[in-house]
mmCIF file of C-alpha atoms and ligand atoms in Angstrom:
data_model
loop_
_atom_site.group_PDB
_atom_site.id
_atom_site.type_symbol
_atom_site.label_atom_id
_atom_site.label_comp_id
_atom_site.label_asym_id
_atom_site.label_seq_id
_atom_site.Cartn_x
_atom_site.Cartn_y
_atom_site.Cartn_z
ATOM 1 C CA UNK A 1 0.000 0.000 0.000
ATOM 2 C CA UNK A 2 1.149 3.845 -0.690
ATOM 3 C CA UNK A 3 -0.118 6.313 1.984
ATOM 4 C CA UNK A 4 0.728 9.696 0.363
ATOM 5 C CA UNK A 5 0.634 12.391 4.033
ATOM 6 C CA UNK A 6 -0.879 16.086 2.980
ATOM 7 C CA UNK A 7 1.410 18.462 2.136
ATOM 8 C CA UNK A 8 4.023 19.862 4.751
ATOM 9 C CA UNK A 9 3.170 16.588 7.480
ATOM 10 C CA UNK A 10 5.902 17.196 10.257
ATOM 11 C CA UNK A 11 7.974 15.339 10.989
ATOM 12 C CA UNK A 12 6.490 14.116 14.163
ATOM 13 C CA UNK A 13 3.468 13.075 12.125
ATOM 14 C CA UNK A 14 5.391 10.744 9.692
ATOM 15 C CA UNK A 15 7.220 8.923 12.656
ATOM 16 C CA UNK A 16 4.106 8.133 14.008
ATOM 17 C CA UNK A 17 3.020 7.158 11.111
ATOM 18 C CA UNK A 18 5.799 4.992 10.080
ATOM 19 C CA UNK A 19 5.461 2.889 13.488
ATOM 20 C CA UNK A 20 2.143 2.000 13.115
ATOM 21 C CA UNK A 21 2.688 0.547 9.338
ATOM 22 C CA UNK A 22 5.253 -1.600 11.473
ATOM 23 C CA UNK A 23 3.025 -2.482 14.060
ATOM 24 C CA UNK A 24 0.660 -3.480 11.455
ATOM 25 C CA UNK A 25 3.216 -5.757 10.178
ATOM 26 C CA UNK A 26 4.457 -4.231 7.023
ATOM 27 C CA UNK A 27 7.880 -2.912 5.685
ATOM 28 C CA UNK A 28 7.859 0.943 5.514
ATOM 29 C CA UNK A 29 10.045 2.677 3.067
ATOM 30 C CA UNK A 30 9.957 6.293 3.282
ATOM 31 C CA UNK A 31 10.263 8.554 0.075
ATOM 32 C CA UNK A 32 10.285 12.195 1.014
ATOM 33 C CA UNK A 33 9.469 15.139 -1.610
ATOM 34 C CA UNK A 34 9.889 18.480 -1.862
ATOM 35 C CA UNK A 35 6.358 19.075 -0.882
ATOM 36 C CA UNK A 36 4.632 15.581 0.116
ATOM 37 C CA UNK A 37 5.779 12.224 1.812
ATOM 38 C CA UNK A 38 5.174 8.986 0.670
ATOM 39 C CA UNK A 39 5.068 5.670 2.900
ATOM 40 C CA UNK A 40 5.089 2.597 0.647
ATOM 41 C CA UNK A 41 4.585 -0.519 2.834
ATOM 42 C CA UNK A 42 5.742 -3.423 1.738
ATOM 43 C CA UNK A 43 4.153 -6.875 3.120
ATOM 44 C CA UNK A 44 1.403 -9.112 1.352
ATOM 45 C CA UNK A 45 -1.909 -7.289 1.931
ATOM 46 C CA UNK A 46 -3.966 -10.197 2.262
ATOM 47 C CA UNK A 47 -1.834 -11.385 5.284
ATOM 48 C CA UNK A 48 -1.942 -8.022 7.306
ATOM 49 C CA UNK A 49 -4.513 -5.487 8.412
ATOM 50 C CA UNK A 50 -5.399 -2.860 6.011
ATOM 51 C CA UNK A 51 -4.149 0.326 6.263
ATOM 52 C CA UNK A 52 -6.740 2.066 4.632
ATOM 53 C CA UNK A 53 -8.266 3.252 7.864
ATOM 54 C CA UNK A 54 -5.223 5.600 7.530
ATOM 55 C CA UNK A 55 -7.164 7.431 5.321
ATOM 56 C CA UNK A 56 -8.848 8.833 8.593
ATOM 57 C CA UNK A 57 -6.176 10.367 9.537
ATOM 58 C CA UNK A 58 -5.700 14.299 9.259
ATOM 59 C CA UNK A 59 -2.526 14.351 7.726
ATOM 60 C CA UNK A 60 -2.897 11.809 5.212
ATOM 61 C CA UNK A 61 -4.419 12.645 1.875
ATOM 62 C CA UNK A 62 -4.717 9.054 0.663
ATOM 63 C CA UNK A 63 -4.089 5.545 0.920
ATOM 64 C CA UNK A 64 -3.507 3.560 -2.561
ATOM 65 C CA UNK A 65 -4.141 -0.377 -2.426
ATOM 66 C CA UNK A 66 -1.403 -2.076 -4.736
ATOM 67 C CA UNK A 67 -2.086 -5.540 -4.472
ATOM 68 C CA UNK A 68 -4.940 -6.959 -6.117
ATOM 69 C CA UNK A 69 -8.083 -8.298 -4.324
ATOM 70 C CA UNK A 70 -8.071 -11.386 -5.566
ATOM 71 C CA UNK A 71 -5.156 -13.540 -6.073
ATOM 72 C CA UNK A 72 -6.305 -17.062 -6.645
ATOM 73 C CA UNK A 73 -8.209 -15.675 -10.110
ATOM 74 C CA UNK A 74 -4.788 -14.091 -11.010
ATOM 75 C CA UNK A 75 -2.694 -15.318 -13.756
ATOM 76 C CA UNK A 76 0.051 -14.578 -11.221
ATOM 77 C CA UNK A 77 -0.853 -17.305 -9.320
ATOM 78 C CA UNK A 78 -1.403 -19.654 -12.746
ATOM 79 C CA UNK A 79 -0.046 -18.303 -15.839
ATOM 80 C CA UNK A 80 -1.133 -21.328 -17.493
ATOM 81 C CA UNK A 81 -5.602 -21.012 -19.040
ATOM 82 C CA UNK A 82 -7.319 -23.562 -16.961
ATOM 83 C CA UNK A 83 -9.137 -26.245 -18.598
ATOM 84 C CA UNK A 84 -11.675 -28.646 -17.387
ATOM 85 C CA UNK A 85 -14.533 -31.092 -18.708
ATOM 86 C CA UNK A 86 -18.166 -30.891 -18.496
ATOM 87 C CA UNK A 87 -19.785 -33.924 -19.370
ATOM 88 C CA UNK A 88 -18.158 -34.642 -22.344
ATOM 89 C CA UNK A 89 -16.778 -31.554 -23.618
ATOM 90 C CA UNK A 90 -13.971 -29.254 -22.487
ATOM 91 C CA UNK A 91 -13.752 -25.530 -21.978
ATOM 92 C CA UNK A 92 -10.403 -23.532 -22.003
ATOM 93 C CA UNK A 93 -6.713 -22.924 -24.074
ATOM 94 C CA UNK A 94 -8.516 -23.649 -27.658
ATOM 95 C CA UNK A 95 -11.382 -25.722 -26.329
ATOM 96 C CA UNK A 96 -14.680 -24.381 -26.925
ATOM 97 C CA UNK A 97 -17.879 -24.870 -25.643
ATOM 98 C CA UNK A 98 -21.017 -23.679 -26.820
ATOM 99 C CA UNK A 99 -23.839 -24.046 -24.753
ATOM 100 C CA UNK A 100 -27.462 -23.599 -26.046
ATOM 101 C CA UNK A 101 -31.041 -24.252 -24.911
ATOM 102 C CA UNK A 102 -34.089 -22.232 -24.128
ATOM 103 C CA UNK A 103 -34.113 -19.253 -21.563
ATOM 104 C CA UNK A 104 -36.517 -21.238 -19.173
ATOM 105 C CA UNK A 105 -37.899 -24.747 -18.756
ATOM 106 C CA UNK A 106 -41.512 -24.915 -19.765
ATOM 107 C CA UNK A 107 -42.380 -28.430 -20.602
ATOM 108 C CA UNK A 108 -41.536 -31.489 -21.437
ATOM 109 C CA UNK A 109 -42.348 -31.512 -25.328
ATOM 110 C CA UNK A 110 -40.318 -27.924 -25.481
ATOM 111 C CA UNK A 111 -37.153 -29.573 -23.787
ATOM 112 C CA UNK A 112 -37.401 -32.719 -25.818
ATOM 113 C CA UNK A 113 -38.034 -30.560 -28.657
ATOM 114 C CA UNK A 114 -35.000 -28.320 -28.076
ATOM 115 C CA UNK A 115 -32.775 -30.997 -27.053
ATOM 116 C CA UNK A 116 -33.476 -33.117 -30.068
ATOM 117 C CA UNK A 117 -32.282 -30.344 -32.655
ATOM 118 C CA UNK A 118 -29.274 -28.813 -30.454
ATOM 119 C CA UNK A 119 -27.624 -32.652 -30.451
ATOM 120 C CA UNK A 120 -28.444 -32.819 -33.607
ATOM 121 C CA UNK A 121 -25.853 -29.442 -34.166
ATOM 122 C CA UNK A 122 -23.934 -31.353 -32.137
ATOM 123 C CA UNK A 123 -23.958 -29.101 -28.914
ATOM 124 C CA UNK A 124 -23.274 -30.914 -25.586
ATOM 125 C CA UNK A 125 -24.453 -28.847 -23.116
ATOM 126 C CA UNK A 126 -28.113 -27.911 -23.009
ATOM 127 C CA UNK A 127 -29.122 -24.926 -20.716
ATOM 128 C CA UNK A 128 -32.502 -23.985 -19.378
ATOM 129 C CA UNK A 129 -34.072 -22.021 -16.350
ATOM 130 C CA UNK A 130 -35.808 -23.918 -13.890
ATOM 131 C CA UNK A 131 -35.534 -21.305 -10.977
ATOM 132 C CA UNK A 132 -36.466 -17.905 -13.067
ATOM 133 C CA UNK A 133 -35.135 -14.546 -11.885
ATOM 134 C CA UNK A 134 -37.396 -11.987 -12.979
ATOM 135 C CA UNK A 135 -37.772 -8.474 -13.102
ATOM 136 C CA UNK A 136 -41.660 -8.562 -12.037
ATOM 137 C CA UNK A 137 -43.219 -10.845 -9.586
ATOM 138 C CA UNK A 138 -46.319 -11.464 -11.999
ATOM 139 C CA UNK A 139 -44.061 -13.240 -14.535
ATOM 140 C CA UNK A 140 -43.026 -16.544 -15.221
ATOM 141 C CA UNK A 141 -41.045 -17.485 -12.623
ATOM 142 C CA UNK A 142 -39.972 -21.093 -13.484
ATOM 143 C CA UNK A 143 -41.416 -24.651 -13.329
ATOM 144 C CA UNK A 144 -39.171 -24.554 -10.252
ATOM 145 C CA UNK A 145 -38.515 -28.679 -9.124
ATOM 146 C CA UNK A 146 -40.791 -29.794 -11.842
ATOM 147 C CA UNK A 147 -38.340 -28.193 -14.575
ATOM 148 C CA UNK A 148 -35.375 -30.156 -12.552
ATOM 149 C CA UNK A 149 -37.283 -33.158 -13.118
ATOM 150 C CA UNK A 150 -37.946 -32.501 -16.792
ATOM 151 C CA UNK A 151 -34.251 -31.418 -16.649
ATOM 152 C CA UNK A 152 -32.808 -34.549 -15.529
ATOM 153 C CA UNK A 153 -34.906 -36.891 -18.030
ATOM 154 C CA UNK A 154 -33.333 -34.417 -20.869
ATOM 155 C CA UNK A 155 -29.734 -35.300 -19.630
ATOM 156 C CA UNK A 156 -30.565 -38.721 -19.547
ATOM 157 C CA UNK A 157 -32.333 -39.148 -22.669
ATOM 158 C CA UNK A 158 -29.802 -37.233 -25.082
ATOM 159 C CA UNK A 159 -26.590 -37.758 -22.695
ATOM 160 C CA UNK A 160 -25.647 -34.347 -22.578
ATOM 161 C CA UNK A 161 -24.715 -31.608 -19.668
ATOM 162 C CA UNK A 162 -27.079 -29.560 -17.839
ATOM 163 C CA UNK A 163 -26.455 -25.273 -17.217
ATOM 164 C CA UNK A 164 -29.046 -24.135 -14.980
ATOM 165 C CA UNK A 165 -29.092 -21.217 -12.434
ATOM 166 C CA UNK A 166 -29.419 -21.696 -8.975
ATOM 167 C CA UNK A 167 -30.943 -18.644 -7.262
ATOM 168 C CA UNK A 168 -31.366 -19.265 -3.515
ATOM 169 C CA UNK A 169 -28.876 -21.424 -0.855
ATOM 170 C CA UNK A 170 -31.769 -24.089 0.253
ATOM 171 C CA UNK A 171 -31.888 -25.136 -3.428
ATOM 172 C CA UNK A 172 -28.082 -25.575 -3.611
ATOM 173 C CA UNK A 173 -28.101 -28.935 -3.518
ATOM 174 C CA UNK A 174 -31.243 -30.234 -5.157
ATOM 175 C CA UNK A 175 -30.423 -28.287 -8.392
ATOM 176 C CA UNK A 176 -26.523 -29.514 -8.298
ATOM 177 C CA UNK A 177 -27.669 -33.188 -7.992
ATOM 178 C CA UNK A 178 -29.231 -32.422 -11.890
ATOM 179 C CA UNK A 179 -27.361 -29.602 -13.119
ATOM 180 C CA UNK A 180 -23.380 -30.006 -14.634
ATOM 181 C CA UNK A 181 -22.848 -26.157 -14.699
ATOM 182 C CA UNK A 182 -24.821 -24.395 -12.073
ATOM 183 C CA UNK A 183 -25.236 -20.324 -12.863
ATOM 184 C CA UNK A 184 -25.077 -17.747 -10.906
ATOM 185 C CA UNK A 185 -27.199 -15.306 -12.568
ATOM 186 C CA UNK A 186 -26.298 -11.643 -13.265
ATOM 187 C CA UNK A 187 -28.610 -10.629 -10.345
ATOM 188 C CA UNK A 188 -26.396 -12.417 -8.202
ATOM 189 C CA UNK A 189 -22.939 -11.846 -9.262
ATOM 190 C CA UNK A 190 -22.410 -9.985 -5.833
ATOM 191 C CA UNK A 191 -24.808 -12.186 -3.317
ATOM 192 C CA UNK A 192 -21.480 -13.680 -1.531
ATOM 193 C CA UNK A 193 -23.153 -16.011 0.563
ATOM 194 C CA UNK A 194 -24.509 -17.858 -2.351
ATOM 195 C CA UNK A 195 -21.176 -18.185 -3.911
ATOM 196 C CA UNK A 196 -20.351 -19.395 -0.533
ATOM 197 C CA UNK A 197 -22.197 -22.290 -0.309
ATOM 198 C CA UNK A 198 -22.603 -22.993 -4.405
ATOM 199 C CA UNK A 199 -18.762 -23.291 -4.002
ATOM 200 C CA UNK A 200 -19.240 -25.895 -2.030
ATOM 201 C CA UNK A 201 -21.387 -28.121 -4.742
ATOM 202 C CA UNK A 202 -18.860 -29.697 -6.390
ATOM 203 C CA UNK A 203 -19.965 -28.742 -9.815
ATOM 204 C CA UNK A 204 -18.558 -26.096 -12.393
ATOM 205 C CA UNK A 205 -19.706 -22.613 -11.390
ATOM 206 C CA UNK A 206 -20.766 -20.014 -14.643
ATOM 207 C CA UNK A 207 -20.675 -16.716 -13.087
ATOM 208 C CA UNK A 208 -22.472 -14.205 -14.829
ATOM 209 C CA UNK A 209 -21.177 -10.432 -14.602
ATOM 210 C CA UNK A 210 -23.782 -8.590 -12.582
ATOM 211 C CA UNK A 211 -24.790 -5.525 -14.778
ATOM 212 C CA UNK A 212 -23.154 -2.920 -12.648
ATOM 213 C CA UNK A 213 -20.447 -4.858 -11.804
ATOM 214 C CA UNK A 214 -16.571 -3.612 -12.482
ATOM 215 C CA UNK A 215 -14.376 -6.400 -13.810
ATOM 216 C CA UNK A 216 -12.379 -6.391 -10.608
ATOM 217 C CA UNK A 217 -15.849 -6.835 -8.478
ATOM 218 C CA UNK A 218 -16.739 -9.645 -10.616
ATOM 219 C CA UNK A 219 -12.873 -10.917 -10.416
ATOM 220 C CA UNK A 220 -13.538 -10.657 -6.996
ATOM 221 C CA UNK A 221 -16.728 -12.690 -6.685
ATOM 222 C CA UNK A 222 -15.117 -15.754 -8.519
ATOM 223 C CA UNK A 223 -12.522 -15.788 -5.930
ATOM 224 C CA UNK A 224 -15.111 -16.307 -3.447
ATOM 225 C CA UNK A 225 -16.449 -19.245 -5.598
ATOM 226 C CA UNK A 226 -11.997 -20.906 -5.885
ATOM 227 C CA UNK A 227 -11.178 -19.462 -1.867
ATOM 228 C CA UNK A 228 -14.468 -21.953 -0.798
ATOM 229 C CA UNK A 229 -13.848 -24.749 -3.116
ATOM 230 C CA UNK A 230 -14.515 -24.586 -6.648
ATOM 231 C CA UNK A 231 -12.173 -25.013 -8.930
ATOM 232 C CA UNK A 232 -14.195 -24.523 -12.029
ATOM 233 C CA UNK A 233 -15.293 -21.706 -12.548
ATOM 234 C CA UNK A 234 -16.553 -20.299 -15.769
ATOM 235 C CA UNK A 235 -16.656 -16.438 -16.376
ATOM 236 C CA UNK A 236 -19.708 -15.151 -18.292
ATOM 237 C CA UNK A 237 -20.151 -11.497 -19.539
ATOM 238 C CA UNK A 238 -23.968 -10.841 -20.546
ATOM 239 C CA UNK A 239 -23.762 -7.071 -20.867
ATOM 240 C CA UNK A 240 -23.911 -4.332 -18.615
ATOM 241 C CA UNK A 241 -26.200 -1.576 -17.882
ATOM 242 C CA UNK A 242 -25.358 1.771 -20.311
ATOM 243 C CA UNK A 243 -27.624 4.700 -21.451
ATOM 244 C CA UNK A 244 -28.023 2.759 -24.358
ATOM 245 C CA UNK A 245 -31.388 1.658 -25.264
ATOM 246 C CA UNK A 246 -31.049 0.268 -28.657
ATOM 247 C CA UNK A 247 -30.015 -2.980 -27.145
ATOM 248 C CA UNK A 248 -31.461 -4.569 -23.543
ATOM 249 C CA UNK A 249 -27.881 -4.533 -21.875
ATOM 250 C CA UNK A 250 -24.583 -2.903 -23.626
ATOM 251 C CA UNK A 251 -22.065 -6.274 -24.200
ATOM 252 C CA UNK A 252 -18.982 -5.539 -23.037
ATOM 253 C CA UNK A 253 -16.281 -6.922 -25.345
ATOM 254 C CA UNK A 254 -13.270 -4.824 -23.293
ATOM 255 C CA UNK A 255 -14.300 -6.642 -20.084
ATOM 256 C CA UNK A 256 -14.034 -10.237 -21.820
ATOM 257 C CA UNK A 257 -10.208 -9.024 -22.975
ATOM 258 C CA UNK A 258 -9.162 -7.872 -19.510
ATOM 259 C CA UNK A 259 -10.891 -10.690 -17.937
ATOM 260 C CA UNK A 260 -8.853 -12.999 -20.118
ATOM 261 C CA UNK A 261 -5.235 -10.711 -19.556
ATOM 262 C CA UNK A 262 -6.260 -10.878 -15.738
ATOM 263 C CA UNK A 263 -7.415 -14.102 -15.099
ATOM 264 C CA UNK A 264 -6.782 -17.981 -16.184
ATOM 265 C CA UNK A 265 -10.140 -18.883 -15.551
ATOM 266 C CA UNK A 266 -12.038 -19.482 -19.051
ATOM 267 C CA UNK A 267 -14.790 -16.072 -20.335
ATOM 268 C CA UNK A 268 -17.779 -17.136 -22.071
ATOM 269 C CA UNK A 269 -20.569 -14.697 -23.643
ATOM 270 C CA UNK A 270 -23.832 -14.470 -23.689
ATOM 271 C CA UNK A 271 -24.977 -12.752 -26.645
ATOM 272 C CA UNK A 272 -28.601 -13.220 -26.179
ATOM 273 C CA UNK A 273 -28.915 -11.166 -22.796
ATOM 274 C CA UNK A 274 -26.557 -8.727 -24.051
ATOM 275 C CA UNK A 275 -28.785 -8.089 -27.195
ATOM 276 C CA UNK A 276 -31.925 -8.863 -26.140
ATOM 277 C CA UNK A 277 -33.622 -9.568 -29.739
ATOM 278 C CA UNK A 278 -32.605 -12.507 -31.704
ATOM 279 C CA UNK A 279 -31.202 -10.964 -35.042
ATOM 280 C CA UNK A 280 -28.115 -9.195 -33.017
ATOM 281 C CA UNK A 281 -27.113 -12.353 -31.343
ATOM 282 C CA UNK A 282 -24.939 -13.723 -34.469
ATOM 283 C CA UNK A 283 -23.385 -10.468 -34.910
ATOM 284 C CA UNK A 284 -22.925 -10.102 -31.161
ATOM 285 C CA UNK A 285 -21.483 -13.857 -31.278
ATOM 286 C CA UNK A 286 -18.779 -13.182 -33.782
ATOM 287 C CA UNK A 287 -17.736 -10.113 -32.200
ATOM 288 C CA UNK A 288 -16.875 -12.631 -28.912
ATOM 289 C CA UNK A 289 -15.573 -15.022 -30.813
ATOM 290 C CA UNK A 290 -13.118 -12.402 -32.096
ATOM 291 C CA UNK A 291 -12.044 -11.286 -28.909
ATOM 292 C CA UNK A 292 -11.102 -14.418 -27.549
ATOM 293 C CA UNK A 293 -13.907 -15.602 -25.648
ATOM 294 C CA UNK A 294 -13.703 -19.375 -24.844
ATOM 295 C CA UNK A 295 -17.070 -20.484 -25.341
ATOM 296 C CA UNK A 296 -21.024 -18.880 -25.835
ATOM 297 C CA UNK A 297 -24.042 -19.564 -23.974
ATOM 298 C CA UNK A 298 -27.092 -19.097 -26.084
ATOM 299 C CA UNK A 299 -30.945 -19.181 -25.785
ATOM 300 C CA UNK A 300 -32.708 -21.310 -28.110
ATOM 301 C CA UNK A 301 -35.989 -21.914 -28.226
ATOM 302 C CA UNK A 302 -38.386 -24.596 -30.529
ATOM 303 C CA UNK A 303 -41.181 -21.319 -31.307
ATOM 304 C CA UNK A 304 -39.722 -18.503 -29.679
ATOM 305 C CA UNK A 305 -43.285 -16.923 -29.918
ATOM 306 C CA UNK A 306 -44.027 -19.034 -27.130
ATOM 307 C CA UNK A 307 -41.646 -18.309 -24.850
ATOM 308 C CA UNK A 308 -42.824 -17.784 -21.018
ATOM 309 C CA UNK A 309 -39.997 -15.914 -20.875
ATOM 310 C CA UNK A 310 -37.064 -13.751 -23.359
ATOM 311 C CA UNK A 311 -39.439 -14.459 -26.466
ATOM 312 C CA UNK A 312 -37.623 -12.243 -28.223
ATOM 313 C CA UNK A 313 -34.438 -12.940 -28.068
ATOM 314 C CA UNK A 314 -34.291 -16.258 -28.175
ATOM 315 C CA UNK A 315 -32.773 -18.196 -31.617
ATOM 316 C CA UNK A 316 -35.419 -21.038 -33.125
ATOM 317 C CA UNK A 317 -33.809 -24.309 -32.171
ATOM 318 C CA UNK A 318 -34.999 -25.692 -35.492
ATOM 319 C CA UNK A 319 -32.656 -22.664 -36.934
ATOM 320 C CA UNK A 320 -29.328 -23.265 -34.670
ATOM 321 C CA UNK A 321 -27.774 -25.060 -37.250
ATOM 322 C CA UNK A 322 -27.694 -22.158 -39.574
ATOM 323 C CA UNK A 323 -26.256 -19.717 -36.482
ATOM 324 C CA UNK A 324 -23.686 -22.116 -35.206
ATOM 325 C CA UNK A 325 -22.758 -22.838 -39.238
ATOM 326 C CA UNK A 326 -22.078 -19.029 -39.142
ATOM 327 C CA UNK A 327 -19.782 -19.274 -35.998
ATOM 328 C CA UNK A 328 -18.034 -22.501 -36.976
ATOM 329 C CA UNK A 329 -14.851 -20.932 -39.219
ATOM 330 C CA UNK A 330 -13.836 -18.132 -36.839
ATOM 331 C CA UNK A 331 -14.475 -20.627 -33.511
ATOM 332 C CA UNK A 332 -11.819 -22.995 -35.827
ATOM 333 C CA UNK A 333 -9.617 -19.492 -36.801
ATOM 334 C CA UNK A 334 -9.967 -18.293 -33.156
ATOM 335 C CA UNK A 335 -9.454 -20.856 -31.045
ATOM 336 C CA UNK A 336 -5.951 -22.649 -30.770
ATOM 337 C CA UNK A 337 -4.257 -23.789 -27.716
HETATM 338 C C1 PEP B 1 -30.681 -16.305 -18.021
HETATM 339 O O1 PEP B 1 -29.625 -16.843 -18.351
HETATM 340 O O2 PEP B 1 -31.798 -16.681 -18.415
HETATM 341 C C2 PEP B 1 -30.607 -15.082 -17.194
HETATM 342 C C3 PEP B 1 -31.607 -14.725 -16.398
HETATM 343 O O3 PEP B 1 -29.477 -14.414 -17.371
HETATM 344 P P1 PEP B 1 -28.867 -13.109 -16.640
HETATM 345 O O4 PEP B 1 -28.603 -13.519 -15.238
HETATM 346 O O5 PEP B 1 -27.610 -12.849 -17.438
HETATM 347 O O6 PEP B 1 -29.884 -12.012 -16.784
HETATM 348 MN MN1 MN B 2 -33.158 -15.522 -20.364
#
């Protein structure tokens, strides 16, 4: 940490200072200016108190944080891109998954109908909202255990993976006994006791960026997910929340970069949230592709006219073929270990 004192501190002030960054455990080196003092103390700031509380103090104008607040996330602590299996496909360093299915469970015909012409594109992982987050109490709000169920005779009958958020701790484990990915929604990027216990699940995590949520905060939250036990996690960017109204969120193509420079975990978009209408998604899709995100998660949907919930955004699962024919060249151009 650097803990820059107002201009003209005395003397007296400084010494005082510099013993408590000692009692606090840390190194202080002193650089002294014409005008200002700096302390930098040196000492790993996730092993000693914070000094920020310095900040407080009359004659000092700010404390500056150097260390990162998450560490396990870090490519400093792995330089190498993690990779790991879901079911039967892998995710990370040139491996990538695309994951596809409708934005919510609805019934059994719709999943069967879904699943049948996604595996017949040849994608492995079939998502679909059971537990529905929504903006307004009076919507759709999920088949809730019954879209497990329905769930868990999909995987079964067309052998492939299950994504499916998890919104609340008491379901933790009944939706991890079906699901292979279990997502945190966007909603609850931030809802750390969740992550907590999710962690614990011993399933990959997909955590979605909340829509006000800074790279670092959503860094941040998947350290919560590694620090309590899960290895796997899966970064997701959906889009965040701009002035811009063209679109439902704004997708944020810079954040899936840094995430990548910052992290080792694998990034996937979400194209479908970000846009919020179906004929932006390819577009939208490419554009991820591009910037080297390892995978997409995509709604699909046998009539989206139908839908209970996203209707509009959602890609006719008789169609995928068509999009993912689109994606196939750059995923191949894009993606090598
Ligand atoms: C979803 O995947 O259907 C969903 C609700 O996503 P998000 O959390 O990104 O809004
Ligand atoms: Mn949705």
């Amino acid at each position: 940490m650097i803990i820059v004192f107002r201009p003209h501190a005395t003397q007296e002030e400084i010494e005082k200072i510099r013993q408590r960054v000692v009692d606090f455990g840390y190194e202080p080196k002193i650089i002294q200016g014409v005008e200002q003092t700096v302390i930098a103390a040196v000492g790993d700031e996730t092993m000693h108190k914070s000094l920020e509380t310095f900040e407080t103090l009359p004659m000092i104008e700010k404390v500056v944080p150097i260390q990162k607040r998450y560490k396990m996330v870090s490519r400093e602590f792995s330089n190498e891109p993690s990779v790991f299996d879901i079911g039967s496909s892998r995710i990370g360093s040139g491996n990538f998954l695309m994951v596809a299915g409708p934005c919510s469970v609805e019934s059994r015909e719709q999943m069967r109908t879904a699943a049948g012409d996604l595996t017949d594109c040849g994608i492995k992982v079939i998502r679909g909202g059971a537990y529905k987050p929504r903006t307004s109490p009076y919507d759709f709000q999920g088949l809730k255990e019954d879209g497990l169920a329905l769930l868990a005779e999909i995987k079964e009958e067309f052998g492939v993976a299950i994504a499916t958020e998890i919104l609340s701790v008491p379901d933790v484990e009944r939706v991890a006994e079906v699901a292979d990915i279990l997502q945190i929604g966007a909603r609850n990027c931030q809802n750390y006791h969740l992550l907590e216990v999710v962690a614990g699940a011993g399933r990959t995590v997909l955590l979605k960026r909340g829509m006000a949520t800074m790279v670092e905060e959503w860094l941040s939250a998947a350290e919560y997910l590694i620090v309590h036990g899960c290895p796997h996690v899966i970064l997701c960017e959906r889009g965040i929340r701009t002035f811009e109204n063209s679109t439902r969120s704004t997708l944020d193509l810079s954040a899936v970069a840094v995430a990548k420079k910052q992290s080792h975990l694998p990034v996937v978009v979400d194209p479908s949230h970000a846009a919020g209408r179906a004929d932006l998604v390819l577009p939208l899709a490419k554009a991820a592709i591009a910037v080297g995100a390892d995978g997409l998660i995509v709604e699909s949907h046998p009539n989206p006219q139908e839908a209970c919930s996203d209707a509009v955004q959602q890609i006719p699962s008789g169609k995928f073929s068509e999009f993912y024919d689109e994606l196939k060249p750059l995923i191949e151009l894009c993606n090598k270990p």
